[in-house]
């Protein structure tokens, strides 16, 4: 292999992370070095609007300012801890009790000694949470691996995944061994074409969508997509990481909203958002779950939840026992969205606690994030490759424990940003 350590020609002022993935002629360590030069450049130019250091999850958090190196108390609009159960005394106590009873770690991967009583309790509780029989659920280390590890074990060269273009990165990672067709976000017309085209060519046709999309906060057209998938003999997998625990009368997620809880072939979810811990899961028929237990490599070669997952057992109970958190969250979202719309900001088609403020221009979006921070509001700046190049936005997520004062502070900060940068639709 002829390595050519030539000086790189990447223009840091125009570059994005994607440009550093495979620089021709450089080895992995050389690529890392140039990438570090790039992140240093961003830091010194005040463009490092992510990976802030904070002190836990809550409606208000202390954030270490990358601009001044001081801690600053901010209203937080970045957390997926939608119900703020990470701070719920009963959840915390249950996690402590789990550690007191079982210790701090799982000790091994599930197949060789790391599948404990609390894992079984968690899986049983998840099955019944979704109204499915015992054996319908399997827990993974993260939501990411619930998707990637299960899909890697399920779909091979004679199969095909038909995916909404906006699905999560973990789904794409799971499709390395199979054929993939992408359809434009929520386009049932394109989905139908893909299903028709794949029908005779592939043994399994697995349509994969999110319930709630993580950047726009909008919902899948679940009813239409389900009907189409079944008409063409396909299977449907829904990743409802952002919907479960939050949406629906009983908090079962986007799938509950569409009345399809009993129908979806594979549901994937995370334990890191509304359920306030870490981990992921798959819900499917018990034979499929059994297959994943022995065939998905993560189950064989990697450990899953620690005993602090006992907190999850309580969080799952609280979804039924304390529905007021869900109601408070919904009220907050309505109030906040109305405030943003009054400012004529573009919030797209969100139908969840994820609310993007679409700006378009990446530079302006970075400036907006900085101004928000100056005004005491911590929100994420999302630019390419998180979203397409012309679709940069401030991504915000609302929690049940935000109060009106926090939301008003955020709205005032957006009003200030709009005055400075003219980000409103009619500006
Ligand atoms: N699916 C979606 C839609 C997500 O947004 C995320 C996390 N952002 C995941 C899966 C992965 O979840 P986890 O953080 O538990 O790995």
Coordinates of C-alpha atoms and ligand atoms in Angstrom, one line a residue:
X1 CA 0.0 0.0 0.0
X2 CA 1.5 3.3 -1.1
X3 CA 0.8 5.9 1.6
X4 CA 1.1 9.4 0.3
X5 CA 1.4 11.8 3.3
X6 CA 0.7 14.8 1.0
X7 CA -0.6 18.0 2.6
X8 CA -4.3 17.8 2.8
X9 CA -6.4 20.2 0.7
X10 CA -9.5 20.3 2.8
X11 CA -10.8 23.9 3.3
X12 CA -11.7 24.0 7.0
X13 CA -14.0 27.0 6.5
X14 CA -16.3 25.0 4.2
X15 CA -15.7 21.4 5.5
X16 CA -18.1 19.2 7.5
X17 CA -17.3 16.0 9.5
X18 CA -18.2 13.9 6.4
X19 CA -15.2 15.3 4.6
X20 CA -12.8 13.6 7.0
X21 CA -14.2 10.0 6.8
X22 CA -11.9 8.8 4.0
X23 CA -9.2 11.2 2.9
X24 CA -7.3 9.6 0.0
X25 CA -3.7 8.6 0.6
X26 CA -3.8 9.0 4.4
X27 CA -3.8 6.2 7.0
X28 CA -6.2 6.1 9.9
X29 CA -3.9 7.9 12.3
X30 CA -3.1 10.6 9.8
X31 CA -6.8 11.1 9.1
X32 CA -7.4 11.4 12.9
X33 CA -4.6 14.1 13.1
X34 CA -6.1 16.2 10.4
X35 CA -9.6 15.8 11.9
X36 CA -8.2 17.1 15.2
X37 CA -6.8 20.1 13.4
X38 CA -10.3 20.7 12.1
X39 CA -12.0 20.4 15.4
X40 CA -9.4 22.8 16.9
X41 CA -10.1 25.2 14.1
X42 CA -13.9 25.0 14.9
X43 CA -13.2 25.5 18.6
X44 CA -11.1 28.6 18.0
X45 CA -13.7 30.0 15.6
X46 CA -16.5 29.5 18.1
X47 CA -18.2 26.9 15.8
X48 CA -18.1 23.9 18.2
X49 CA -21.7 24.1 19.1
X50 CA -22.0 20.5 20.4
X51 CA -20.6 18.1 22.9
X52 CA -21.1 20.6 25.7
X53 CA -20.3 19.4 29.2
X54 CA -23.4 19.4 31.5
X55 CA -24.3 18.2 35.0
X56 CA -27.2 15.8 34.4
X57 CA -30.6 16.0 32.9
X58 CA -33.3 18.5 33.9
X59 CA -35.3 21.5 32.7
X60 CA -32.4 23.7 33.9
X61 CA -28.8 22.5 33.8
X62 CA -25.3 23.8 34.4
X63 CA -23.4 23.9 31.2
X64 CA -19.7 24.4 30.8
X65 CA -19.4 27.2 28.3
X66 CA -17.0 26.3 25.4
X67 CA -16.7 30.1 24.9
X68 CA -15.6 31.2 28.3
X69 CA -14.8 27.9 30.2
X70 CA -17.2 29.0 32.9
X71 CA -20.2 27.1 34.2
X72 CA -23.5 28.7 33.1
X73 CA -27.0 27.8 34.3
X74 CA -29.3 27.4 31.3
X75 CA -32.8 26.3 30.4
X76 CA -32.1 23.0 28.7
X77 CA -33.8 22.2 25.4
X78 CA -31.6 19.2 24.6
X79 CA -32.7 16.2 26.5
X80 CA -34.7 13.2 25.4
X81 CA -35.5 12.5 29.1
X82 CA -39.0 13.7 28.1
X83 CA -40.7 12.8 31.4
X84 CA -37.6 13.7 33.4
X85 CA -37.8 10.3 35.1
X86 CA -34.0 10.4 35.4
X87 CA -34.7 12.6 38.5
X88 CA -37.9 10.8 39.7
X89 CA -37.3 9.8 43.3
X90 CA -39.0 6.4 42.8
X91 CA -36.9 5.6 39.7
X92 CA -33.7 6.6 41.5
X93 CA -34.6 4.5 44.5
X94 CA -35.4 1.5 42.4
X95 CA -32.0 1.8 40.6
X96 CA -30.2 2.0 44.0
X97 CA -32.1 -1.0 45.2
X98 CA -31.1 -2.9 42.1
X99 CA -27.5 -2.2 42.7
X100 CA -27.8 -3.0 46.4
X101 CA -29.3 -6.4 45.5
X102 CA -27.3 -7.4 42.5
X103 CA -24.1 -5.3 42.4
X104 CA -23.0 -2.9 39.7
X105 CA -22.5 -5.0 36.6
X106 CA -23.9 -7.8 34.5
X107 CA -20.7 -9.7 34.5
X108 CA -20.9 -11.4 31.1
X109 CA -22.9 -11.3 27.9
X110 CA -26.4 -12.7 28.1
X111 CA -25.6 -16.1 26.5
X112 CA -22.8 -17.0 28.9
X113 CA -23.8 -15.9 32.4
X114 CA -25.0 -12.3 32.0
X115 CA -28.7 -12.9 31.8
X116 CA -30.0 -12.1 35.2
X117 CA -33.3 -12.1 37.1
X118 CA -33.7 -8.4 36.5
X119 CA -33.2 -8.8 32.8
X120 CA -36.0 -11.4 32.8
X121 CA -38.2 -9.1 34.8
X122 CA -37.5 -6.3 32.4
X123 CA -38.3 -8.3 29.3
X124 CA -41.5 -9.7 30.8
X125 CA -42.6 -6.2 31.8
X126 CA -41.8 -4.9 28.3
X127 CA -43.9 -7.7 26.7
X128 CA -46.9 -6.9 28.9
X129 CA -46.4 -3.1 28.4
X130 CA -47.1 -3.7 24.7
X131 CA -49.9 -6.3 25.4
X132 CA -47.8 -9.1 24.0
X133 CA -47.4 -12.6 25.4
X134 CA -44.4 -13.6 27.5
X135 CA -41.3 -14.1 25.4
X136 CA -42.1 -11.3 23.0
X137 CA -39.3 -9.0 24.1
X138 CA -35.5 -8.9 24.2
X139 CA -33.3 -6.3 25.7
X140 CA -30.1 -4.9 24.1
X141 CA -27.3 -2.7 25.4
X142 CA -28.6 0.4 23.7
X143 CA -31.4 1.4 21.3
X144 CA -28.6 1.7 18.7
X145 CA -27.7 -2.0 19.0
X146 CA -31.3 -3.1 19.2
X147 CA -31.6 -1.9 15.7
X148 CA -28.2 -2.6 14.3
X149 CA -27.5 -6.0 15.9
X150 CA -31.0 -7.4 15.2
X151 CA -31.1 -6.3 11.6
X152 CA -27.6 -7.6 10.9
X153 CA -28.7 -11.0 12.1
X154 CA -32.1 -10.9 10.3
X155 CA -31.5 -9.6 6.8
X156 CA -29.1 -11.3 4.3
X157 CA -28.3 -11.3 0.6
X158 CA -31.7 -12.7 -0.5
X159 CA -33.6 -10.2 1.5
X160 CA -34.3 -6.5 1.2
X161 CA -34.9 -3.6 3.5
X162 CA -37.1 -0.8 2.3
X163 CA -36.4 2.2 4.5
X164 CA -37.7 5.7 4.9
X165 CA -34.7 7.9 4.1
X166 CA -34.9 9.6 7.5
X167 CA -34.5 6.5 9.7
X168 CA -31.9 6.5 12.4
X169 CA -28.2 5.8 11.7
X170 CA -28.4 2.5 13.7
X171 CA -30.9 1.1 11.1
X172 CA -28.5 1.8 8.3
X173 CA -25.7 0.1 10.1
X174 CA -27.9 -3.0 10.4
X175 CA -28.3 -3.2 6.7
X176 CA -24.7 -4.0 5.7
X177 CA -25.4 -7.6 4.7
X178 CA -28.6 -7.0 2.8
X179 CA -30.1 -5.1 -0.1
X180 CA -31.5 -1.7 0.7
X181 CA -34.0 0.5 -1.1
X182 CA -34.6 4.0 0.3
X183 CA -37.8 5.9 -0.2
X184 CA -38.2 9.7 0.3
X185 CA -39.4 10.6 3.8
X186 CA -43.0 9.4 4.3
X187 CA -43.7 9.1 0.6
X188 CA -46.3 6.3 0.2
X189 CA -46.1 6.6 -3.5
X190 CA -42.4 5.8 -3.6
X191 CA -42.9 3.1 -1.0
X192 CA -45.5 1.4 -3.1
X193 CA -43.1 1.4 -6.1
X194 CA -40.3 -0.1 -4.0
X195 CA -42.6 -2.8 -2.6
X196 CA -43.9 -3.7 -6.0
X197 CA -40.4 -3.8 -7.5
X198 CA -39.0 -5.9 -4.6
X199 CA -42.0 -8.4 -4.4
X200 CA -40.7 -11.0 -6.8
X201 CA -37.0 -10.4 -6.2
X202 CA -36.4 -10.9 -2.5
X203 CA -37.5 -13.4 0.1
X204 CA -38.0 -11.0 3.0
X205 CA -39.2 -7.4 2.3
X206 CA -38.8 -5.5 5.6
X207 CA -40.1 -2.0 5.5
X208 CA -38.4 0.1 8.2
X209 CA -39.6 3.4 9.5
X210 CA -39.5 5.5 12.7
X211 CA -42.6 6.2 14.7
X212 CA -41.4 9.7 15.5
X213 CA -38.6 11.1 13.4
X214 CA -35.7 12.3 15.5
X215 CA -34.9 15.5 13.7
X216 CA -38.3 16.9 12.5
X217 CA -40.3 15.4 15.3
X218 CA -43.0 14.4 12.8
X219 CA -44.8 11.1 12.7
X220 CA -44.7 8.3 10.2
X221 CA -47.8 7.8 8.1
X222 CA -48.1 4.6 10.0
X223 CA -51.6 3.6 8.9
X224 CA -51.0 4.0 5.2
X225 CA -47.5 2.4 5.4
X226 CA -48.8 -0.6 7.3
X227 CA -51.7 -1.2 4.9
X228 CA -49.4 -0.9 1.8
X229 CA -46.7 -3.2 3.4
X230 CA -49.2 -5.9 4.0
X231 CA -50.8 -5.5 0.6
X232 CA -47.5 -6.4 -0.9
X233 CA -46.7 -9.2 1.5
X234 CA -44.0 -7.4 3.4
X235 CA -43.1 -7.1 7.1
X236 CA -43.1 -3.8 9.0
X237 CA -40.5 -2.7 11.6
X238 CA -41.1 0.5 13.5
X239 CA -38.4 2.2 15.6
X240 CA -40.4 4.3 18.0
X241 CA -37.5 5.5 20.2
X242 CA -39.0 8.9 20.6
X243 CA -42.7 8.0 20.8
X244 CA -42.8 5.2 23.4
X245 CA -43.6 6.4 26.9
X246 CA -44.6 9.8 25.5
X247 CA -47.3 9.6 22.9
X248 CA -50.7 7.9 23.0
X249 CA -53.4 7.8 25.6
X250 CA -51.4 5.0 27.5
X251 CA -48.0 6.2 26.5
X252 CA -47.4 3.2 24.2
X253 CA -46.1 5.6 21.4
X254 CA -46.9 6.5 17.9
X255 CA -48.1 2.9 17.2
X256 CA -50.8 3.3 19.8
X257 CA -51.9 6.6 18.2
X258 CA -52.6 4.7 15.0
X259 CA -54.3 1.7 16.8
X260 CA -51.7 -0.7 15.5
X261 CA -50.1 -2.0 18.7
X262 CA -51.0 -5.6 18.0
X263 CA -50.1 -5.5 14.3
X264 CA -46.5 -4.3 13.9
X265 CA -44.1 -7.2 13.1
X266 CA -41.1 -5.7 14.9
X267 CA -41.1 -2.8 17.3
X268 CA -37.8 -1.4 18.4
X269 CA -37.3 1.1 21.2
X270 CA -34.9 2.6 23.5
X271 CA -34.6 2.7 27.3
X272 CA -32.6 5.9 27.3
X273 CA -35.2 8.5 26.6
X274 CA -38.7 8.4 28.3
X275 CA -37.6 5.4 30.5
X276 CA -34.6 7.4 31.7
X277 CA -31.8 4.9 31.7
X278 CA -29.8 3.1 28.9
X279 CA -30.6 0.1 26.8
X280 CA -32.8 -0.9 23.9
X281 CA -35.3 -3.6 23.1
X282 CA -37.1 -5.4 20.3
X283 CA -40.7 -6.6 20.5
X284 CA -41.7 -9.3 18.0
X285 CA -43.3 -12.7 18.1
X286 CA -41.6 -15.1 20.5
X287 CA -40.0 -17.2 17.8
X288 CA -38.4 -14.2 16.3
X289 CA -37.2 -13.1 19.7
X290 CA -35.8 -16.5 20.3
X291 CA -33.9 -16.3 17.0
X292 CA -32.4 -12.9 18.1
X293 CA -31.4 -14.3 21.5
X294 CA -29.0 -16.8 19.9
X295 CA -28.2 -15.3 16.5
X296 CA -27.7 -11.6 17.1
X297 CA -24.0 -11.2 17.8
X298 CA -24.5 -8.5 20.4
X299 CA -26.4 -11.0 22.6
X300 CA -23.6 -13.6 22.2
X301 CA -20.6 -11.3 22.5
X302 CA -21.6 -8.3 24.6
X303 CA -23.1 -7.5 28.0
X304 CA -26.5 -5.8 28.4
X305 CA -28.0 -3.7 31.2
X306 CA -26.5 -3.4 34.6
X307 CA -28.5 -3.9 37.8
X308 CA -29.4 -0.2 37.9
X309 CA -31.8 -1.2 35.2
X310 CA -34.1 -2.0 38.1
X311 CA -34.9 1.7 37.8
X312 CA -36.5 0.8 34.4
X313 CA -38.9 -1.5 36.1
X314 CA -40.2 1.4 38.1
X315 CA -40.2 3.8 35.1
X316 CA -42.3 1.4 33.2
X317 CA -44.8 1.2 36.0
X318 CA -44.9 5.0 36.3
X319 CA -46.1 5.3 32.7
X320 CA -49.4 3.8 34.0
X321 CA -49.3 5.0 37.6
X322 CA -48.5 8.7 36.9
X323 CA -50.0 9.7 33.5
X324 CA -49.9 13.3 34.7
X325 CA -46.3 13.6 33.5
X326 CA -47.4 12.8 29.9
X327 CA -50.3 15.3 30.2
X328 CA -47.9 18.0 31.5
X329 CA -45.5 17.3 28.7
X330 CA -48.3 17.6 26.1
X331 CA -49.4 20.9 27.6
X332 CA -45.9 22.2 27.6
X333 CA -45.4 21.3 23.9
X334 CA -48.7 23.0 23.0
X335 CA -47.7 26.2 24.8
X336 CA -44.1 26.2 23.4
X337 CA -45.2 25.5 19.8
X338 CA -47.8 28.2 20.0
X339 CA -45.2 30.7 21.2
X340 CA -42.8 29.8 18.4
X341 CA -45.6 30.1 15.8
X342 CA -46.5 33.5 17.2
X343 CA -43.0 34.5 16.4
X344 CA -43.5 33.2 12.9
X345 CA -40.7 30.7 13.2
X346 CA -40.6 27.6 11.0
X347 CA -41.2 24.5 13.1
X348 CA -42.0 22.2 10.3
X349 CA -44.4 19.4 10.8
X350 CA -43.6 18.3 14.3
X351 CA -46.2 16.3 16.3
X352 CA -44.1 15.4 19.3
X353 CA -41.9 17.0 22.0
X354 CA -39.1 17.4 19.4
X355 CA -39.5 20.8 18.0
X356 CA -37.0 22.0 15.3
X357 CA -36.6 25.7 14.5
X358 CA -35.7 25.5 10.9
X359 CA -33.3 28.2 9.7
X360 CA -31.7 26.7 6.6
X361 CA -28.4 28.5 6.5
X362 CA -25.8 26.6 8.6
X363 CA -23.8 29.7 9.5
X364 CA -26.8 31.5 10.7
X365 CA -27.9 28.5 12.7
X366 CA -24.5 28.3 14.4
X367 CA -24.9 32.0 15.3
X368 CA -28.4 31.4 16.6
X369 CA -27.2 28.6 18.9
X370 CA -24.5 31.0 20.3
X371 CA -27.0 33.8 20.8
X372 CA -29.4 31.4 22.6
X373 CA -26.6 30.3 24.8
X374 CA -25.7 33.9 25.6
X375 CA -29.4 34.3 26.6
X376 CA -29.2 31.3 28.9
X377 CA -30.8 28.7 26.7
X378 CA -29.0 25.5 25.8
X379 CA -30.2 24.1 22.5
X380 CA -28.6 21.9 19.8
X381 CA -27.4 23.3 16.5
X382 CA -28.0 20.6 13.8
X383 CA -26.2 21.0 10.5
X384 CA -25.0 18.7 7.7
X385 CA -24.6 15.7 7.9
X386 CA -27.2 15.5 10.7
X387 CA -29.6 17.0 8.2
X388 CA -29.2 18.0 4.5
X389 CA -27.0 21.0 3.7
X390 CA -29.9 23.5 3.3
X391 CA -31.9 22.3 6.3
X392 CA -29.9 23.4 9.3
X393 CA -31.9 24.0 12.4
X394 CA -31.9 24.5 16.1
X395 CA -33.3 21.3 17.5
X396 CA -35.2 21.6 20.8
X397 CA -37.0 19.0 23.0
X398 CA -39.4 19.8 25.7
X399 CA -39.7 18.0 29.1
X400 CA -42.6 17.5 31.4
X401 CA -40.8 19.4 34.2
X402 CA -40.3 22.6 32.2
X403 CA -42.5 25.2 33.8
X404 CA -44.0 28.3 32.1
X405 CA -41.0 30.4 33.3
X406 CA -38.5 28.1 31.5
X407 CA -40.6 28.0 28.4
X408 CA -41.1 31.8 28.4
X409 CA -37.3 32.2 28.8
X410 CA -36.8 30.0 25.8
X411 CA -39.4 31.9 23.7
X412 CA -37.9 35.3 24.7
X413 CA -34.5 34.0 23.7
X414 CA -35.9 33.0 20.3
X415 CA -37.5 36.4 19.9
X416 CA -34.0 38.0 20.6
X417 CA -32.4 35.7 18.1
X418 CA -35.0 36.6 15.5
X419 CA -34.5 40.3 16.1
X420 CA -30.7 39.8 15.6
X421 CA -30.7 37.3 12.7
X422 CA -34.1 37.5 11.1
X423 CA -34.9 33.8 11.1
X424 CA -38.7 34.1 10.9
X425 CA -40.5 32.9 7.8
X426 CA -41.5 36.3 6.6
X427 CA -38.3 38.0 7.6
Ligands
LIG1 N1 -33.6 5.3 17.2 C1 -33.8 6.6 17.1 C2 -34.9 7.1 16.3 C3 -33.0 7.5 17.9 O1 -33.2 8.8 17.8 C4 -32.0 7.0 18.7 C5 -31.1 7.9 19.6 N2 -31.0 9.1 19.3 C6 -31.8 5.6 18.8 C7 -32.6 4.8 18.0 C8 -30.7 5.0 19.6 O2 -31.0 5.0 20.9 P1 -29.9 4.8 22.1 O3 -29.6 6.2 22.5 O4 -30.7 4.1 23.1 O5 -28.8 4.1 21.5

